[in-house]
């Protein structure tokens, strides 16, 4: 078994290892390649435009991250074509369909990028150009493989002119138009061939040589060799379904329904998840995963351990169905925590409407597990992941709960990703993300940004002001955008643009979005009027940052539109993330 995935960079341990293994395959399978050429691969990925082409690396990964093959596709976005620089399996690991699966993925990508097709070199199968029958046989097998896709050598040109006269096996230039019904015009072909030769042989080919080969393209449109091996008209079609590595990893809090506060007006209810899920199922861009269990140390890494212990203890002590609402609020810095557990609730809570009950702690812990599993999917190479969880978490501070929140899943996941590079949290819930602000207020490695209703009229009332910017090393790494009670969606996009500019300026490796859908029109806890189209546009803007992005579900209580808005947000995020 293997999976094909795109490797965007070498920042995470798993990607670093994959790139290293690709370089090893390059060294062993392409022994004529210079060390310099192989060494530049990480830089090619990180800095896509430095080398004129955007490098797109796909690996076929077996168990334990073993790279069993790879393809390096170069994309020229201006001339609008792809050049397949390398496609190779690891030595002695031929077969198993890896080459075919990689080439399928390459074609799918080239089509997704809306290019005119894929060009690549293939060693010749004619006795004049390939004298050794054994090598010729291998070359023929390769050309036969590509012919099944309709990819054949371009003929009547001087492309096969050896760089050094008399050299055996000068390559053909093969063209795969991806089954698109279009011809390749001479002038286009000439520009493309020049770009390929300059990239590939710029160091060793003379300008005269390049000129001569380019000028040799005379047919208009360019002609491909007649099929030599495959007589049937049927060529392999491109799979139209979305490849696994371009899907959003979806983690759903599976035990959430047992946390059900039935008091009147408690809008944070199980139906929220079902409503969202139903709509997501109609968008074929997700791949579901099961949540894993994570150790509690991830929680105590951001929450006070006394607070965590308290929540566990008090919840376990409550009878099923019973709720404790805090009613005494000791001034924490001078008072001792009350001995009696229900009374102590006010020592750790920020409001009077978030109850403790038997299941709250366990279900909140499961939401954390989901968020962490989703974060681990990002580390495993998924570009986008979504933890669809409840209860929400962004109001939970280092040592307090409230606002329907107990553990801050968003902050815990951001802290976990933060071990592998700078992380930015963007909170787009209607209410201020006071939890993350409090947790990371003195840190410079996690930037917290929140767009929310001004605390003068909106929960949590005590934080979210513009002048809260972080302290100590964290100074300048907390940004609040408190907004008025009503304004139009155009204004919202302006603010979001500004927030995204701050994210980009921080140059994070990861983005965590605290997604509140309570910014929607008609939400019982908000006053804004965003509609499905706005969510789509906002999602697209966030996706266009092209960052590995984990989305954690926070608020959103207008059950009639919750699902539709979530679906639109993710459609936008997804198309933004995979735009060029
Ligand atoms: Zn909210």
Coordinates of C-alpha atoms and ligand atoms in Angstrom, one line a residue:
X1 CA 0.0 0.0 0.0
X2 CA 1.1 3.5 -0.7
X3 CA -0.3 7.0 -0.7
X4 CA 0.5 9.8 -3.1
X5 CA 0.9 13.2 -1.6
X6 CA 2.3 16.5 -2.5
X7 CA 5.2 17.7 -0.5
X8 CA 5.1 21.5 -0.3
X9 CA 8.3 22.2 1.7
X10 CA 10.7 20.5 4.1
X11 CA 9.6 22.3 7.3
X12 CA 8.0 19.4 9.2
X13 CA 10.0 16.3 10.2
X14 CA 7.9 14.1 7.9
X15 CA 8.4 16.3 4.9
X16 CA 12.1 16.8 5.7
X17 CA 12.5 13.0 5.7
X18 CA 10.5 12.7 2.4
X19 CA 12.7 15.3 0.6
X20 CA 15.9 13.5 1.9
X21 CA 14.7 10.2 0.5
X22 CA 13.8 11.8 -2.9
X23 CA 17.3 13.2 -3.0
X24 CA 18.7 9.8 -2.3
X25 CA 16.7 8.3 -5.2
X26 CA 18.0 11.1 -7.4
X27 CA 21.5 10.3 -6.4
X28 CA 21.1 6.6 -7.1
X29 CA 18.9 6.6 -10.2
X30 CA 20.2 9.7 -11.9
X31 CA 23.9 9.4 -11.3
X32 CA 24.9 12.0 -13.9
X33 CA 23.1 14.7 -11.9
X34 CA 25.3 17.1 -10.2
X35 CA 25.4 17.4 -6.4
X36 CA 24.4 21.0 -6.7
X37 CA 21.3 20.2 -8.7
X38 CA 20.2 17.6 -6.1
X39 CA 21.0 19.9 -3.1
X40 CA 18.8 22.7 -4.4
X41 CA 15.6 20.7 -4.1
X42 CA 14.5 22.0 -0.7
X43 CA 15.1 25.6 -1.8
X44 CA 13.2 24.9 -5.1
X45 CA 10.2 23.9 -3.0
X46 CA 10.4 26.7 -0.5
X47 CA 11.1 29.5 -3.0
X48 CA 9.0 28.4 -6.0
X49 CA 9.7 31.4 -8.2
X50 CA 13.4 31.6 -7.8
X51 CA 13.9 29.1 -10.6
X52 CA 11.4 30.5 -13.0
X53 CA 9.3 27.3 -12.7
X54 CA 7.2 26.4 -9.7
X55 CA 8.4 23.0 -8.4
X56 CA 5.7 20.6 -7.4
X57 CA 6.9 17.4 -5.7
X58 CA 4.7 14.3 -5.3
X59 CA 5.9 11.3 -3.4
X60 CA 4.5 7.8 -3.3
X61 CA 4.8 6.9 0.4
X62 CA 4.7 3.4 1.8
X63 CA 4.3 2.5 5.4
X64 CA 6.5 4.4 7.9
X65 CA 7.1 7.3 5.5
X66 CA 9.2 5.2 3.1
X67 CA 9.3 7.0 -0.2
X68 CA 8.8 4.5 -2.9
X69 CA 8.8 6.8 -5.8
X70 CA 8.4 10.5 -6.7
X71 CA 7.6 12.9 -9.5
X72 CA 9.0 16.4 -9.8
X73 CA 6.7 18.5 -11.9
X74 CA 7.6 22.0 -13.0
X75 CA 4.9 24.5 -13.6
X76 CA 5.3 27.5 -15.8
X77 CA 2.3 29.7 -14.9
X78 CA 2.9 32.4 -17.5
X79 CA 3.4 30.1 -20.5
X80 CA 0.9 27.8 -18.9
X81 CA 2.5 24.4 -19.3
X82 CA 4.1 21.8 -17.1
X83 CA 7.4 20.0 -17.5
X84 CA 7.9 16.7 -15.8
X85 CA 11.5 16.9 -14.7
X86 CA 11.7 13.5 -13.0
X87 CA 9.5 10.6 -12.3
X88 CA 11.1 7.6 -10.7
X89 CA 10.6 4.7 -8.4
X90 CA 13.1 3.8 -5.7
X91 CA 15.6 1.1 -7.0
X92 CA 14.4 -2.5 -7.0
X93 CA 10.9 -1.3 -6.1
X94 CA 9.5 -1.2 -9.6
X95 CA 5.9 -2.2 -10.1
X96 CA 3.2 -2.1 -7.6
X97 CA 1.5 0.5 -9.8
X98 CA 3.6 3.3 -8.3
X99 CA 4.8 4.8 -11.6
X100 CA 1.3 4.8 -13.0
X101 CA -0.2 6.3 -9.8
X102 CA 2.4 9.0 -9.8
X103 CA 1.8 9.8 -13.5
X104 CA -1.9 9.9 -12.9
X105 CA -1.4 12.4 -10.1
X106 CA 0.9 14.5 -12.3
X107 CA -1.7 14.6 -15.1
X108 CA -4.5 15.5 -12.6
X109 CA -2.4 18.3 -11.2
X110 CA -1.5 19.7 -14.7
X111 CA -5.2 19.7 -15.6
X112 CA -6.1 21.3 -12.2
X113 CA -3.7 24.0 -13.0
X114 CA -5.4 24.5 -16.3
X115 CA -2.3 24.0 -18.4
X116 CA -2.1 23.1 -22.0
X117 CA -0.3 19.8 -21.0
X118 CA 2.8 18.1 -19.8
X119 CA 6.1 18.0 -21.6
X120 CA 8.9 15.6 -20.7
X121 CA 11.9 13.9 -22.1
X122 CA 12.0 10.2 -22.9
X123 CA 15.0 8.2 -24.2
X124 CA 14.5 7.1 -27.9
X125 CA 13.4 3.7 -29.1
X126 CA 14.8 3.9 -32.6
X127 CA 17.9 1.8 -33.5
X128 CA 19.6 4.9 -35.0
X129 CA 19.4 6.9 -31.8
X130 CA 19.6 4.0 -29.3
X131 CA 22.2 1.5 -30.3
X132 CA 22.2 -0.9 -27.3
X133 CA 19.3 -3.3 -27.8
X134 CA 18.9 -3.8 -24.0
X135 CA 18.6 0.0 -23.3
X136 CA 16.4 0.4 -26.4
X137 CA 14.0 -2.2 -25.0
X138 CA 13.7 -0.3 -21.7
X139 CA 13.2 3.0 -23.6
X140 CA 10.5 1.3 -25.7
X141 CA 8.7 0.1 -22.6
X142 CA 8.6 3.6 -21.2
X143 CA 7.3 5.1 -24.4
X144 CA 4.7 2.4 -24.6
X145 CA 3.6 3.3 -21.0
X146 CA 3.1 6.9 -21.9
X147 CA 1.5 6.1 -25.2
X148 CA -1.4 4.6 -23.2
X149 CA -2.1 8.2 -22.1
X150 CA -1.9 9.6 -25.6
X151 CA 1.6 11.1 -24.7
X152 CA 3.9 10.7 -27.7
X153 CA 7.1 12.2 -29.0
X154 CA 7.0 15.4 -31.0
X155 CA 8.3 14.6 -34.5
X156 CA 10.0 16.5 -37.4
X157 CA 12.2 18.6 -35.1
X158 CA 15.9 18.6 -34.2
X159 CA 15.1 18.1 -30.5
X160 CA 17.0 14.8 -30.6
X161 CA 20.2 16.5 -31.6
X162 CA 22.8 15.3 -29.1
X163 CA 24.6 18.0 -27.1
X164 CA 27.8 16.3 -27.9
X165 CA 27.8 14.9 -31.5
X166 CA 27.7 11.1 -31.6
X167 CA 26.3 10.6 -28.1
X168 CA 23.9 7.7 -27.8
X169 CA 20.3 8.0 -26.6
X170 CA 19.5 11.7 -27.1
X171 CA 16.0 12.2 -25.7
X172 CA 12.7 12.8 -27.5
X173 CA 10.5 15.6 -26.3
X174 CA 7.2 14.0 -25.4
X175 CA 3.9 15.9 -25.1
X176 CA 0.8 14.9 -23.2
X177 CA -2.1 17.2 -23.9
X178 CA -4.1 15.5 -21.0
X179 CA -6.8 14.4 -23.4
X180 CA -7.8 18.0 -24.0
X181 CA -9.0 18.6 -27.5
X182 CA -6.5 21.2 -28.5
X183 CA -3.6 21.5 -30.9
X184 CA -0.1 22.7 -30.0
X185 CA 0.8 25.7 -32.2
X186 CA 4.3 26.2 -33.5
X187 CA 4.9 29.6 -31.9
X188 CA 3.8 28.3 -28.5
X189 CA 5.9 25.2 -28.9
X190 CA 9.0 27.3 -29.7
X191 CA 8.6 29.5 -26.6
X192 CA 8.1 26.4 -24.5
X193 CA 11.0 24.5 -25.9
X194 CA 13.3 27.5 -25.4
X195 CA 12.2 27.7 -21.7
X196 CA 12.8 24.0 -21.2
X197 CA 16.2 23.9 -22.8
X198 CA 17.4 27.0 -21.0
X199 CA 16.3 25.5 -17.7
X200 CA 17.6 22.1 -18.3
X201 CA 20.7 22.7 -20.3
X202 CA 21.4 26.4 -19.8
X203 CA 24.8 25.5 -18.3
X204 CA 26.0 23.2 -21.0
X205 CA 24.2 24.0 -24.2
X206 CA 25.4 26.9 -26.3
X207 CA 22.9 29.7 -27.4
X208 CA 23.4 28.5 -31.0
X209 CA 22.4 25.0 -30.1
X210 CA 19.2 26.2 -28.3
X211 CA 18.4 28.5 -31.3
X212 CA 18.8 25.7 -33.7
X213 CA 16.5 23.3 -31.8
X214 CA 13.9 26.0 -31.3
X215 CA 13.9 27.0 -35.0
X216 CA 13.6 23.4 -36.0
X217 CA 9.9 23.4 -34.9
X218 CA 8.3 24.1 -38.2
X219 CA 5.1 22.1 -38.3
X220 CA 2.0 24.2 -37.3
X221 CA 0.4 22.7 -35.4
X222 CA 3.2 20.6 -34.0
X223 CA 2.9 16.9 -34.9
X224 CA 3.1 13.9 -32.6
X225 CA 4.5 10.6 -33.7
X226 CA 1.8 8.1 -34.8
X227 CA 0.9 5.6 -32.1
X228 CA 3.5 2.8 -32.3
X229 CA 2.5 0.4 -29.6
X230 CA -1.1 1.0 -28.6
X231 CA -3.4 0.5 -31.5
X232 CA -6.6 1.1 -29.7
X233 CA -8.0 4.6 -29.8
X234 CA -8.9 4.5 -26.1
X235 CA -6.4 6.4 -24.0
X236 CA -6.3 6.6 -20.2
X237 CA -8.6 9.3 -19.0
X238 CA -7.8 11.6 -16.1
X239 CA -9.6 10.7 -12.9
X240 CA -12.1 13.5 -12.2
X241 CA -12.4 12.8 -8.5
X242 CA -10.3 15.0 -6.1
X243 CA -7.1 13.3 -5.1
X244 CA -6.7 12.3 -1.5
X245 CA -3.9 14.8 -0.8
X246 CA -6.0 17.7 -1.9
X247 CA -8.9 16.9 0.5
X248 CA -9.6 18.6 3.8
X249 CA -8.8 16.2 6.7
X250 CA -12.1 16.1 8.7
X251 CA -12.2 15.2 12.4
X252 CA -15.5 15.0 14.1
X253 CA -16.0 15.0 17.8
X254 CA -17.7 11.7 18.1
X255 CA -18.9 11.9 21.7
X256 CA -20.2 15.4 21.6
X257 CA -23.9 14.6 21.9
X258 CA -23.7 13.4 25.5
X259 CA -22.8 17.0 26.4
X260 CA -26.3 18.4 26.2
X261 CA -27.3 21.3 28.5
X262 CA -31.0 21.3 28.2
X263 CA -31.7 24.6 30.0
X264 CA -33.8 27.1 28.0
X265 CA -31.7 29.4 25.9
X266 CA -28.5 27.3 26.1
X267 CA -27.8 27.5 22.3
X268 CA -24.7 25.4 22.3
X269 CA -26.4 22.2 21.4
X270 CA -25.6 18.9 19.7
X271 CA -27.7 19.7 16.6
X272 CA -25.1 22.2 15.6
X273 CA -22.6 19.5 14.6
X274 CA -25.2 17.4 12.7
X275 CA -26.4 20.5 10.8
X276 CA -22.9 21.3 9.7
X277 CA -22.0 17.7 8.9
X278 CA -25.0 17.2 6.7
X279 CA -24.0 20.1 4.5
X280 CA -20.3 19.1 4.4
X281 CA -21.3 15.7 3.1
X282 CA -22.7 17.3 0.0
X283 CA -19.3 18.9 -0.7
X284 CA -16.9 16.3 -2.0
X285 CA -13.8 17.9 -0.7
X286 CA -13.3 16.2 2.7
X287 CA -11.7 13.0 3.9
X288 CA -12.8 11.8 7.3
X289 CA -10.4 10.5 10.0
X290 CA -10.9 9.0 13.4
X291 CA -9.7 11.0 16.4
X292 CA -6.8 9.6 18.3
X293 CA -6.3 9.9 22.1
X294 CA -3.6 12.4 23.2
X295 CA -1.9 12.7 26.5
X296 CA -3.2 15.3 29.0
X297 CA 0.2 17.0 28.9
X298 CA -0.9 18.8 25.7
X299 CA -3.8 20.3 27.7
X300 CA -1.6 21.3 30.7
X301 CA 0.9 22.8 28.3
X302 CA -1.5 25.7 27.9
X303 CA -3.9 25.3 30.9
X304 CA -3.0 25.5 34.6
X305 CA -2.8 22.0 36.0
X306 CA -4.8 22.9 39.1
X307 CA -7.6 24.2 36.8
X308 CA -7.5 21.0 34.7
X309 CA -7.6 18.8 37.8
X310 CA -10.5 20.8 39.2
X311 CA -12.6 20.4 36.0
X312 CA -11.9 16.6 36.1
X313 CA -12.7 16.3 39.7
X314 CA -15.8 18.4 39.8
X315 CA -17.4 16.9 36.7
X316 CA -16.8 13.4 38.0
X317 CA -18.4 14.3 41.3
X318 CA -21.7 15.4 39.7
X319 CA -24.8 13.3 39.3
X320 CA -25.9 12.7 35.7
X321 CA -28.2 15.5 34.6
X322 CA -27.1 17.8 37.4
X323 CA -25.6 21.1 36.4
X324 CA -23.5 23.4 38.6
X325 CA -23.6 27.1 37.8
X326 CA -21.0 29.2 39.5
X327 CA -22.4 31.7 41.9
X328 CA -19.5 32.8 44.1
X329 CA -16.6 34.6 42.5
X330 CA -13.6 34.9 44.8
X331 CA -11.2 37.6 43.8
X332 CA -8.6 35.2 42.7
X333 CA -5.3 36.9 43.6
X334 CA -6.1 37.3 47.2
X335 CA -8.6 34.6 48.0
X336 CA -8.1 30.9 48.6
X337 CA -10.1 28.6 46.3
X338 CA -13.2 27.5 48.3
X339 CA -13.0 23.9 49.5
X340 CA -16.4 22.8 48.3
X341 CA -16.1 21.8 44.7
X342 CA -19.4 23.3 43.4
X343 CA -18.7 26.5 45.2
X344 CA -15.2 26.6 43.8
X345 CA -16.7 26.9 40.2
X346 CA -16.7 30.6 40.4
X347 CA -13.0 30.6 41.2
X348 CA -12.4 29.2 37.7
X349 CA -15.2 30.6 35.7
X350 CA -15.7 33.9 33.9
X351 CA -19.5 34.0 33.7
X352 CA -22.7 32.6 35.2
X353 CA -24.1 30.7 32.3
X354 CA -21.6 28.0 31.5
X355 CA -22.5 25.0 33.7
X356 CA -20.4 22.2 34.9
X357 CA -21.9 18.7 34.5
X358 CA -20.9 15.1 34.5
X359 CA -19.9 14.9 30.8
X360 CA -18.5 18.4 30.1
X361 CA -14.9 17.6 31.0
X362 CA -14.8 14.3 29.1
X363 CA -16.4 15.8 26.0
X364 CA -14.2 18.8 26.1
X365 CA -11.2 16.5 26.3
X366 CA -12.5 14.6 23.2
X367 CA -12.8 17.9 21.3
X368 CA -9.1 18.5 22.2
X369 CA -8.2 15.1 20.9
X370 CA -10.0 15.9 17.6
X371 CA -8.2 19.2 17.3
X372 CA -4.8 17.6 18.0
X373 CA -5.5 14.7 15.5
X374 CA -6.4 17.3 12.9
X375 CA -3.2 19.2 13.7
X376 CA -1.2 15.9 13.3
X377 CA -2.8 15.5 9.9
X378 CA -1.3 18.9 9.0
X379 CA 2.1 17.6 10.2
X380 CA 1.6 14.5 8.1
X381 CA 1.3 16.6 5.0
X382 CA -2.4 17.5 4.7
X383 CA -2.7 21.1 3.6
X384 CA -6.1 21.7 5.3
X385 CA -7.7 20.1 8.3
X386 CA -11.0 20.8 10.1
X387 CA -11.8 19.8 13.6
X388 CA -15.6 19.9 13.8
X389 CA -16.0 19.9 17.5
X390 CA -18.1 21.0 20.4
X391 CA -18.0 22.4 23.0
X392 CA -16.1 25.3 21.6
X393 CA -12.9 26.4 23.4
X394 CA -11.8 29.9 22.5
X395 CA -13.1 31.6 25.7
X396 CA -11.2 29.2 27.9
X397 CA -8.2 30.9 29.4
X398 CA -5.2 29.5 31.1
X399 CA -7.0 28.9 34.3
X400 CA -10.7 29.6 33.6
X401 CA -13.7 28.4 31.6
X402 CA -16.8 30.1 30.4
X403 CA -18.7 31.1 27.3
X404 CA -19.7 27.5 26.7
X405 CA -15.9 26.6 26.6
X406 CA -13.9 24.4 29.0
X407 CA -10.6 23.5 27.3
X408 CA -9.2 25.8 24.6
X409 CA -8.8 23.2 21.7
X410 CA -7.6 26.0 19.3
X411 CA -4.9 27.1 21.6
X412 CA -3.8 23.5 22.5
X413 CA -3.6 22.6 18.8
X414 CA -1.7 25.9 18.0
X415 CA 0.7 25.2 20.8
X416 CA 1.3 21.6 19.4
X417 CA 1.9 22.9 15.9
X418 CA 4.0 25.7 17.3
X419 CA 6.7 23.1 18.1
X420 CA 7.4 22.9 14.4
X421 CA 7.4 26.5 13.6
X422 CA 5.8 29.9 14.2
X423 CA 2.0 29.6 14.3
X424 CA -0.7 32.2 13.9
X425 CA -4.2 32.0 15.3
X426 CA -6.9 33.9 13.4
X427 CA -10.1 34.0 15.4
X428 CA -13.1 34.9 13.3
X429 CA -15.8 34.1 15.8
X430 CA -18.2 37.0 16.5
X431 CA -16.9 37.0 20.1
X432 CA -13.4 37.9 21.2
X433 CA -10.9 35.0 21.4
X434 CA -10.0 35.9 25.0
X435 CA -8.7 32.4 25.7
X436 CA -5.9 32.4 23.1
X437 CA -5.1 36.0 23.9
X438 CA -4.6 35.1 27.6
X439 CA -2.7 32.0 26.9
X440 CA -0.2 33.4 24.4
X441 CA -0.1 37.0 25.7
X442 CA 3.6 36.8 26.6
X443 CA 4.8 34.7 23.7
X444 CA 6.2 35.8 20.3
X445 CA 6.1 32.4 18.7
X446 CA 2.3 32.2 18.5
X447 CA 0.6 35.3 17.1
X448 CA -3.0 35.8 18.1
X449 CA -5.4 37.8 16.0
X450 CA -9.1 38.2 16.6
X451 CA -11.9 40.0 14.7
X452 CA -15.0 40.4 16.8
X453 CA -17.8 42.6 18.1
X454 CA -16.5 45.4 20.3
X455 CA -16.4 44.4 24.0
X456 CA -18.6 47.4 24.9
X457 CA -21.6 45.4 23.6
X458 CA -20.4 41.9 23.1
X459 CA -19.3 39.0 25.2
X460 CA -16.9 38.6 27.0
X461 CA -17.1 42.4 27.6
X462 CA -13.8 42.5 29.5
X463 CA -11.3 41.9 26.7
X464 CA -10.9 42.3 23.0
X465 CA -9.9 46.0 23.0
X466 CA -7.6 47.3 20.4
X467 CA -4.9 48.4 22.9
X468 CA -4.3 44.8 24.1
X469 CA -1.2 44.0 22.2
X470 CA 0.7 41.5 24.3
X471 CA 3.4 42.1 27.0
X472 CA 7.0 41.3 27.4
X473 CA 8.3 39.1 24.5
X474 CA 4.7 38.9 23.3
X475 CA 4.4 42.6 22.8
X476 CA 3.1 43.2 19.3
X477 CA 2.0 39.6 18.8
X478 CA -1.6 40.0 19.9
X479 CA -3.9 42.0 17.5
X480 CA -7.5 42.8 18.2
X481 CA -10.0 44.1 15.6
X482 CA -13.1 45.2 17.7
X483 CA -15.9 46.1 15.3
X484 CA -19.2 48.0 15.6
X485 CA -22.5 46.4 16.1
X486 CA -23.4 46.6 12.4
X487 CA -21.6 47.2 9.1
X488 CA -21.7 45.7 5.6
X489 CA -19.8 42.7 4.4
X490 CA -17.5 44.8 2.2
X491 CA -16.2 46.5 5.3
X492 CA -15.7 43.1 6.9
X493 CA -13.6 42.0 4.0
X494 CA -11.4 45.1 4.4
X495 CA -10.8 44.2 8.0
X496 CA -10.1 40.6 7.1
X497 CA -7.6 41.8 4.5
X498 CA -5.9 43.8 7.1
X499 CA -5.8 40.9 9.5
X500 CA -4.5 38.6 6.8
X501 CA -1.8 41.1 6.1
X502 CA -0.7 40.9 9.7
X503 CA -0.7 37.1 9.5
X504 CA 1.4 37.2 6.3
X505 CA 3.8 39.7 7.9
X506 CA 4.4 37.3 10.8
X507 CA 5.5 34.6 8.3
X508 CA 4.1 31.7 10.2
X509 CA 4.6 28.1 9.2
X510 CA 1.0 27.2 10.3
X511 CA -2.3 29.0 10.5
X512 CA -5.0 27.9 13.0
X513 CA -8.4 29.4 12.3
X514 CA -10.9 29.6 15.2
X515 CA -14.0 29.4 13.1
X516 CA -17.1 31.0 14.6
X517 CA -20.2 31.0 12.3
X518 CA -22.0 33.4 14.7
X519 CA -21.0 36.3 12.5
X520 CA -24.0 35.2 10.3
X521 CA -27.2 37.0 9.8
X522 CA -29.8 36.0 12.4
X523 CA -27.4 34.4 14.8
X524 CA -29.0 34.5 18.3
X525 CA -25.6 35.6 19.9
X526 CA -24.5 38.1 17.3
X527 CA -25.5 41.3 15.5
X528 CA -23.8 41.0 12.1
X529 CA -25.2 39.9 8.8
X530 CA -22.8 37.8 6.9
X531 CA -24.4 35.4 4.4
X532 CA -23.3 32.3 2.6
X533 CA -21.6 34.2 -0.2
X534 CA -19.6 36.2 2.4
X535 CA -18.4 33.1 4.1
X536 CA -17.3 31.7 0.7
X537 CA -15.4 34.9 0.0
X538 CA -13.8 35.1 3.5
X539 CA -12.8 31.4 3.2
X540 CA -11.2 32.0 -0.1
X541 CA -9.2 35.0 1.2
X542 CA -7.9 32.9 4.1
X543 CA -7.0 30.0 1.8
X544 CA -5.2 32.3 -0.6
X545 CA -2.5 32.8 2.1
X546 CA -1.4 29.3 1.0
X547 CA -0.5 28.2 4.5
X548 CA -1.0 24.8 6.0
X549 CA -4.3 25.6 7.8
X550 CA -6.1 23.9 10.7
X551 CA -9.7 25.1 11.2
X552 CA -11.2 24.5 14.7
X553 CA -15.0 24.9 15.1
X554 CA -15.9 27.6 17.7
X555 CA -19.3 29.3 17.9
X556 CA -22.3 29.6 15.5
X557 CA -25.8 29.0 16.7
X558 CA -28.2 29.9 13.9
X559 CA -29.0 26.3 13.1
X560 CA -31.0 27.2 10.0
X561 CA -28.0 28.5 8.2
X562 CA -25.1 27.0 10.1
X563 CA -24.4 24.2 7.7
X564 CA -24.8 26.2 4.5
X565 CA -22.4 28.8 5.8
X566 CA -19.9 26.2 6.9
X567 CA -20.0 24.5 3.5
X568 CA -19.5 27.8 1.8
X569 CA -16.6 28.8 4.0
X570 CA -14.8 25.5 3.3
X571 CA -15.5 25.7 -0.5
X572 CA -13.9 29.1 -0.5
X573 CA -11.0 28.1 1.7
X574 CA -10.3 25.0 -0.4
X575 CA -10.4 26.8 -3.7
X576 CA -8.3 29.6 -2.3
X577 CA -5.7 27.2 -1.0
X578 CA -5.4 25.4 -4.3
X579 CA -5.4 28.4 -6.5
X580 CA -2.1 29.3 -8.1
Ligands
LIG1 ZN1 -18.9 33.2 19.5

